[in-house]
Amino acid sequence: MAAVRGPDGRFIKAGTVSDQTAAFSAALVKAVMEATERQTREIATAILRGYQGTPGILRVNPTRRLPSGNRVGTDPSAPGEPPKQVTGTLQRELDTDTERQGDRAVGRIGYRSGSPASQYAPALEYGTNRMAARPFLRPALDAHKQDFIRRLQRIGEKLG
Amino acid sequence: MGVLQVNVWNGLAAHLDAVSSFKTAIGGRIYYGIAPEAVQRPYAVVTFIDDVPFNAFTHDGYETRVQFSIYGDEAIGHRSVIDIADKLRARLHRVRFTVVDHEPMQAVFANSRGALLEDQLWRMDMDFILRGFESGS
């Protein structure tokens, strides 16, 4: 399954995608079980592209401007809104990672531990006990679920 | 929040307000967005993750994600917030609840996160996908 990792490095469970993919799982399982490292990277990249195409913080190649914040914090994002772009760090540092787990290939989206964005992305995505969340990864995942499935299906079909 | 989202929140809140082991465990302290300062523990915070009212990618119905964050004092141990989250899952997963001016909705467990230690509080997160269908669809 294509698992997706949240900004804190923990998994956003495969279930968030695979819940809706029961009918497709035969092709997916085949693709994943027989996937090479290159194909695994392709899966992770496909998911990342889905994120990057999402209006909001993750639109790295925007045809329209993101809502901009400012560095002194007088115009912050509202609770529930995706974070406003200030330095672009959240977009720039979003990364993919792939790994073999037994006979499964796992692609992840998130921030590498130790990167500047990893210091504050979890607080934005999940909120804290003192700050309401400004989620931006899970809405992108949900909005692109069908697209992820189609991309994975194509990879599965290519593997035949 | 839009009108539909307010109705969904009210329907969800009413469902959670009915007597359940979850409500008892949390002492009825469920807050939207952020909890009041220095509130008694344990408590739960609910956040709507997706404010797009109709998800055209799937069907004509309403589909949204909600995050529950369960907080408990560090001293009582991480198992306690996990136990409360399990009660929440039992209370919500694949359960239908009513929404004003809307078809009933169903909550489906999506994923969990934690338990994590945050500012001397144990925290356990659980996401549910809420699905509803318009009449006639």
Short mmCIF file of C-alpha atoms in Angstrom, two decimals:
data_model
loop_
_atom_site.label_atom_id
_atom_site.label_comp_id
_atom_site.label_asym_id
_atom_site.label_seq_id
_atom_site.Cartn_x
_atom_site.Cartn_y
_atom_site.Cartn_z
CA MET A 1 0.00 0.00 0.00
CA ALA A 2 1.10 3.53 -0.53
CA ALA A 3 1.46 4.80 2.99
CA VAL A 4 1.73 8.49 3.59
CA ARG A 5 3.74 9.95 6.41
CA GLY A 6 2.66 13.06 8.24
CA PRO A 7 4.94 15.99 8.91
CA ASP A 8 6.11 14.51 12.19
CA GLY A 9 7.46 11.49 10.38
CA ARG A 10 4.66 9.24 11.59
CA PHE A 11 2.43 7.48 9.13
CA ILE A 12 -0.80 8.91 7.97
CA LYS A 13 -2.08 5.39 7.66
CA ALA A 14 -2.46 3.68 4.34
CA GLY A 15 -6.09 3.31 5.32
CA THR A 16 -6.72 6.93 4.49
CA VAL A 17 -6.15 6.00 0.87
CA SER A 18 -6.90 2.32 0.87
CA ASP A 19 -10.26 2.63 2.61
CA GLN A 20 -11.70 3.50 -0.75
CA THR A 21 -9.58 1.15 -2.81
CA ALA A 22 -10.88 -2.26 -1.88
CA ALA A 23 -12.04 -2.87 -5.44
CA PHE A 24 -8.65 -1.88 -6.71
CA SER A 25 -6.53 -3.71 -4.22
CA ALA A 26 -5.77 -6.66 -6.47
CA ALA A 27 -3.96 -4.48 -8.96
CA LEU A 28 -2.40 -2.41 -6.21
CA VAL A 29 -1.12 -5.39 -4.30
CA LYS A 30 0.41 -6.82 -7.43
CA ALA A 31 2.03 -3.51 -8.24
CA VAL A 32 3.32 -3.07 -4.76
CA MET A 33 4.46 -6.61 -4.23
CA GLU A 34 6.42 -6.67 -7.45
CA ALA A 35 7.52 -3.08 -7.42
CA THR A 36 11.15 -2.26 -7.91
CA GLU A 37 12.77 0.61 -6.08
CA ARG A 38 12.28 2.72 -9.17
CA GLN A 39 8.58 1.91 -9.30
CA THR A 40 8.27 2.64 -5.61
CA ARG A 41 9.78 6.05 -6.21
CA GLU A 42 7.27 6.54 -9.00
CA ILE A 43 4.42 5.84 -6.58
CA ALA A 44 5.78 8.28 -4.00
CA THR A 45 6.37 10.92 -6.64
CA ALA A 46 2.85 10.49 -7.95
CA ILE A 47 1.50 11.13 -4.47
CA LEU A 48 3.75 14.14 -4.00
CA ARG A 49 2.56 15.59 -7.31
CA GLY A 50 -0.97 15.20 -6.02
CA TYR A 51 -0.07 17.29 -3.02
CA GLN A 52 1.72 19.91 -5.03
CA GLY A 53 -1.26 20.35 -7.31
CA THR A 54 -3.49 21.26 -4.40
CA PRO A 55 -4.59 24.85 -4.07
CA GLY A 56 -3.19 26.20 -0.84
CA ILE A 57 0.14 25.89 0.83
CA LEU A 58 1.39 22.98 -1.25
CA ARG A 59 0.92 24.52 -4.63
CA VAL A 60 4.59 24.86 -5.51
CA ASN A 61 4.06 25.84 -9.12
CA PRO A 62 1.18 28.24 -8.70
CA THR A 63 -0.70 29.85 -11.51
CA ARG A 64 -2.22 32.08 -8.88
CA ARG A 65 -0.61 33.53 -5.82
CA LEU A 66 -0.94 31.95 -2.41
CA PRO A 67 -2.43 34.01 0.36
CA SER A 68 0.63 35.67 1.82
CA GLY A 69 1.32 36.15 5.48
CA ASN A 70 4.04 38.39 6.78
CA ARG A 71 7.09 37.94 8.91
CA VAL A 72 5.90 40.00 11.87
CA GLY A 73 2.80 37.90 12.31
CA THR A 74 0.16 40.61 12.10
CA ASP A 75 -1.87 38.65 9.54
CA PRO A 76 -1.65 34.99 10.57
CA SER A 77 -3.70 32.15 9.10
CA ALA A 78 -7.01 31.57 10.85
CA PRO A 79 -7.74 28.32 12.71
CA GLY A 80 -8.68 25.64 10.19
CA GLU A 81 -7.16 27.50 7.24
CA PRO A 82 -4.00 26.18 5.58
CA PRO A 83 -0.93 28.13 6.73
CA LYS A 84 -0.24 31.31 4.80
CA GLN A 85 2.95 31.49 2.85
CA VAL A 86 5.59 33.52 4.63
CA THR A 87 9.00 32.07 3.82
CA GLY A 88 7.93 29.15 1.62
CA THR A 89 9.77 26.67 3.83
CA LEU A 90 6.78 24.30 4.17
CA GLN A 91 6.47 24.01 0.41
CA ARG A 92 10.18 23.86 -0.33
CA GLU A 93 10.99 21.13 2.17
CA LEU A 94 8.11 18.77 1.46
CA ASP A 95 9.79 15.55 0.42
CA THR A 96 9.21 11.95 -0.58
CA ASP A 97 10.82 8.85 0.78
CA THR A 98 10.53 5.23 -0.27
CA GLU A 99 11.24 2.03 1.55
CA ARG A 100 10.79 -1.72 1.16
CA GLN A 101 8.88 -3.38 3.96
CA GLY A 102 9.03 -7.09 3.26
CA ASP A 103 7.18 -7.55 -0.01
CA ARG A 104 5.63 -4.10 0.11
CA ALA A 105 6.94 -0.88 -1.29
CA VAL A 106 6.07 2.15 0.81
CA GLY A 107 6.18 5.73 -0.40
CA ARG A 108 5.93 8.55 2.07
CA ILE A 109 5.30 12.27 1.97
CA GLY A 110 6.48 14.48 4.77
CA TYR A 111 9.39 16.41 6.23
CA ARG A 112 12.74 14.89 7.02
CA SER A 113 13.48 14.93 10.72
CA GLY A 114 15.89 17.72 11.54
CA SER A 115 14.74 19.94 8.67
CA PRO A 116 13.59 23.44 9.67
CA ALA A 117 10.00 22.74 8.57
CA SER A 118 9.85 19.58 10.69
CA GLN A 119 10.16 21.82 13.75
CA TYR A 120 6.78 23.47 13.22
CA ALA A 121 4.86 21.58 10.51
CA PRO A 122 3.31 19.12 13.02
CA ALA A 123 1.95 21.99 15.13
CA LEU A 124 0.31 23.48 12.03
CA GLU A 125 -1.06 20.18 10.71
CA TYR A 126 -2.34 18.79 14.01
CA GLY A 127 -2.58 21.82 16.31
CA THR A 128 -1.35 21.82 19.88
CA ASN A 129 -3.05 22.16 23.25
CA ARG A 130 -2.45 25.91 22.94
CA MET A 131 -3.01 26.45 19.22
CA ALA A 132 -5.77 25.36 16.84
CA ALA A 133 -4.68 23.30 13.83
CA ARG A 134 -4.02 24.75 10.36
CA PRO A 135 -4.15 21.47 8.44
CA PHE A 136 -2.67 21.35 4.96
CA LEU A 137 -1.47 17.78 4.29
CA ARG A 138 -4.59 15.79 5.07
CA PRO A 139 -6.95 18.06 3.07
CA ALA A 140 -4.61 17.59 0.10
CA LEU A 141 -4.62 13.83 0.62
CA ASP A 142 -8.41 13.75 0.82
CA ALA A 143 -8.91 16.02 -2.19
CA HIS A 144 -6.57 13.92 -4.32
CA LYS A 145 -7.56 10.47 -3.12
CA GLN A 146 -9.17 9.53 -6.42
CA ASP A 147 -6.21 10.88 -8.35
CA PHE A 148 -3.77 8.85 -6.23
CA ILE A 149 -5.81 5.74 -6.92
CA ARG A 150 -5.79 6.38 -10.66
CA ARG A 151 -2.03 6.94 -10.67
CA LEU A 152 -1.43 3.78 -8.70
CA GLN A 153 -3.78 1.89 -11.01
CA ARG A 154 -1.76 3.03 -14.02
CA ILE A 155 1.44 1.85 -12.38
CA GLY A 156 -0.27 -1.46 -11.59
CA GLU A 157 -1.48 -1.83 -15.18
CA LYS A 158 1.99 -1.14 -16.55
CA LEU A 159 3.31 -3.96 -14.42
CA GLY A 160 0.49 -6.12 -15.78
CA MET B 1 -17.84 27.20 9.37
CA GLY B 2 -20.59 27.05 6.79
CA VAL B 3 -24.19 26.27 7.68
CA LEU B 4 -23.86 22.62 6.70
CA GLN B 5 -20.68 22.24 8.70
CA VAL B 6 -22.34 23.81 11.75
CA ASN B 7 -25.21 21.33 11.36
CA VAL B 8 -22.76 18.45 11.04
CA TRP B 9 -20.91 19.62 14.14
CA ASN B 10 -24.18 19.93 16.07
CA GLY B 11 -25.26 16.45 14.96
CA LEU B 12 -21.92 14.99 15.94
CA ALA B 13 -21.96 16.83 19.27
CA ALA B 14 -25.47 15.58 20.02
CA HIS B 15 -24.41 12.02 19.24
CA LEU B 16 -21.40 12.32 21.53
CA ASP B 17 -23.50 13.96 24.23
CA ALA B 18 -25.65 10.85 24.61
CA VAL B 19 -24.61 8.61 27.46
CA SER B 20 -21.60 6.52 26.49
CA SER B 21 -18.45 5.18 28.06
CA PHE B 22 -16.54 7.76 25.99
CA LYS B 23 -18.57 10.66 27.41
CA THR B 24 -18.10 9.36 30.92
CA ALA B 25 -14.35 8.89 30.43
CA ILE B 26 -13.91 12.41 29.05
CA GLY B 27 -16.20 13.96 31.66
CA GLY B 28 -18.26 15.53 28.87
CA ARG B 29 -15.43 17.96 28.07
CA ILE B 30 -15.44 18.17 24.26
CA TYR B 31 -14.37 21.45 22.65
CA TYR B 32 -14.24 22.70 19.10
CA GLY B 33 -10.92 23.99 17.72
CA ILE B 34 -9.17 24.65 21.01
CA ALA B 35 -9.92 24.03 24.67
CA PRO B 36 -10.35 26.82 27.22
CA GLU B 37 -7.23 27.58 29.24
CA ALA B 38 -6.50 25.45 32.30
CA VAL B 39 -9.48 23.20 31.64
CA GLN B 40 -9.76 20.03 33.69
CA ARG B 41 -8.23 16.90 32.17
CA PRO B 42 -8.94 14.65 30.42
CA TYR B 43 -10.65 16.51 27.60
CA ALA B 44 -11.14 16.24 23.84
CA VAL B 45 -10.72 18.80 21.05
CA VAL B 46 -12.48 18.36 17.72
CA THR B 47 -11.18 19.96 14.51
CA PHE B 48 -12.76 19.79 11.06
CA ILE B 49 -9.90 19.12 8.66
CA ASP B 50 -11.55 19.76 5.32
CA ASP B 51 -13.91 22.68 4.90
CA VAL B 52 -14.83 21.92 1.30
CA PRO B 53 -18.59 21.34 1.55
CA PHE B 54 -19.02 18.99 -1.40
CA ASN B 55 -16.33 16.68 -2.59
CA ALA B 56 -16.81 16.46 -6.33
CA PHE B 57 -14.05 13.88 -6.60
CA THR B 58 -16.07 11.16 -4.97
CA HIS B 59 -19.83 11.62 -5.13
CA ASP B 60 -22.49 14.22 -4.64
CA GLY B 61 -22.55 13.82 -0.89
CA TYR B 62 -20.79 15.59 1.90
CA GLU B 63 -17.51 14.12 3.02
CA THR B 64 -15.23 15.65 5.58
CA ARG B 65 -12.51 14.63 7.99
CA VAL B 66 -12.58 15.36 11.70
CA GLN B 67 -9.69 15.10 14.09
CA PHE B 68 -10.20 14.29 17.76
CA SER B 69 -7.35 15.06 20.12
CA ILE B 70 -7.62 13.49 23.58
CA TYR B 71 -5.53 15.14 26.28
CA GLY B 72 -4.77 13.74 29.72
CA ASP B 73 -2.35 14.59 32.52
CA GLU B 74 1.12 13.13 32.23
CA ALA B 75 0.80 11.59 35.68
CA ILE B 76 -2.05 9.29 34.71
CA GLY B 77 -0.01 7.67 31.95
CA HIS B 78 -0.31 7.33 28.20
CA ARG B 79 -2.55 4.23 28.41
CA SER B 80 -5.38 6.36 29.74
CA VAL B 81 -5.61 8.59 26.63
CA ILE B 82 -5.31 5.52 24.39
CA ASP B 83 -8.17 3.88 26.31
CA ILE B 84 -10.33 6.99 25.89
CA ALA B 85 -9.53 7.08 22.16
CA ASP B 86 -10.56 3.41 21.92
CA LYS B 87 -13.87 4.30 23.56
CA LEU B 88 -14.31 7.13 21.05
CA ARG B 89 -13.66 4.73 18.20
CA ALA B 90 -16.21 2.30 19.60
CA ARG B 91 -18.69 5.17 19.91
CA LEU B 92 -18.20 6.55 16.37
CA HIS B 93 -16.80 4.00 13.94
CA ARG B 94 -19.43 2.96 11.37
CA VAL B 95 -22.11 4.67 13.43
CA ARG B 96 -24.78 6.84 11.84
CA PHE B 97 -25.87 10.10 13.41
CA THR B 98 -28.52 12.59 12.41
CA VAL B 99 -27.86 16.03 10.94
CA VAL B 100 -30.45 18.81 10.70
CA ASP B 101 -31.55 19.48 7.09
CA HIS B 102 -29.42 16.63 5.83
CA GLU B 103 -29.36 12.91 5.38
CA PRO B 104 -27.82 10.97 8.26
CA MET B 105 -24.03 10.80 8.25
CA GLN B 106 -21.73 7.94 8.99
CA ALA B 107 -18.36 8.21 10.72
CA VAL B 108 -15.58 5.89 9.61
CA PHE B 109 -12.30 5.56 11.46
CA ALA B 110 -9.38 6.79 9.33
CA ASN B 111 -6.18 6.82 11.36
CA SER B 112 -4.70 7.54 14.75
CA ARG B 113 -1.58 9.24 16.04
CA GLY B 114 0.08 9.00 19.41
CA ALA B 115 0.16 8.81 22.28
CA LEU B 116 2.58 11.73 22.36
CA LEU B 117 3.75 13.83 25.27
CA GLU B 118 2.99 17.52 24.70
CA ASP B 119 3.58 20.14 27.39
CA GLN B 120 3.25 17.57 30.20
CA LEU B 121 0.02 16.27 28.74
CA TRP B 122 -0.51 12.95 27.02
CA ARG B 123 -2.15 13.38 23.67
CA MET B 124 -3.82 10.84 21.40
CA ASP B 125 -5.29 11.83 18.02
CA MET B 126 -7.90 9.98 16.02
CA ASP B 127 -9.28 10.94 12.59
CA PHE B 128 -12.67 9.96 11.24
CA ILE B 129 -14.12 10.49 7.78
CA LEU B 130 -17.73 11.68 7.98
CA ARG B 131 -19.84 10.78 4.98
CA GLY B 132 -23.33 11.84 4.13
CA PHE B 133 -25.44 11.52 1.05
CA GLU B 134 -27.90 13.98 -0.41
CA SER B 135 -31.47 12.75 -0.85
CA GLY B 136 -31.91 10.88 -4.10
CA SER B 137 -28.25 10.12 -4.64
#
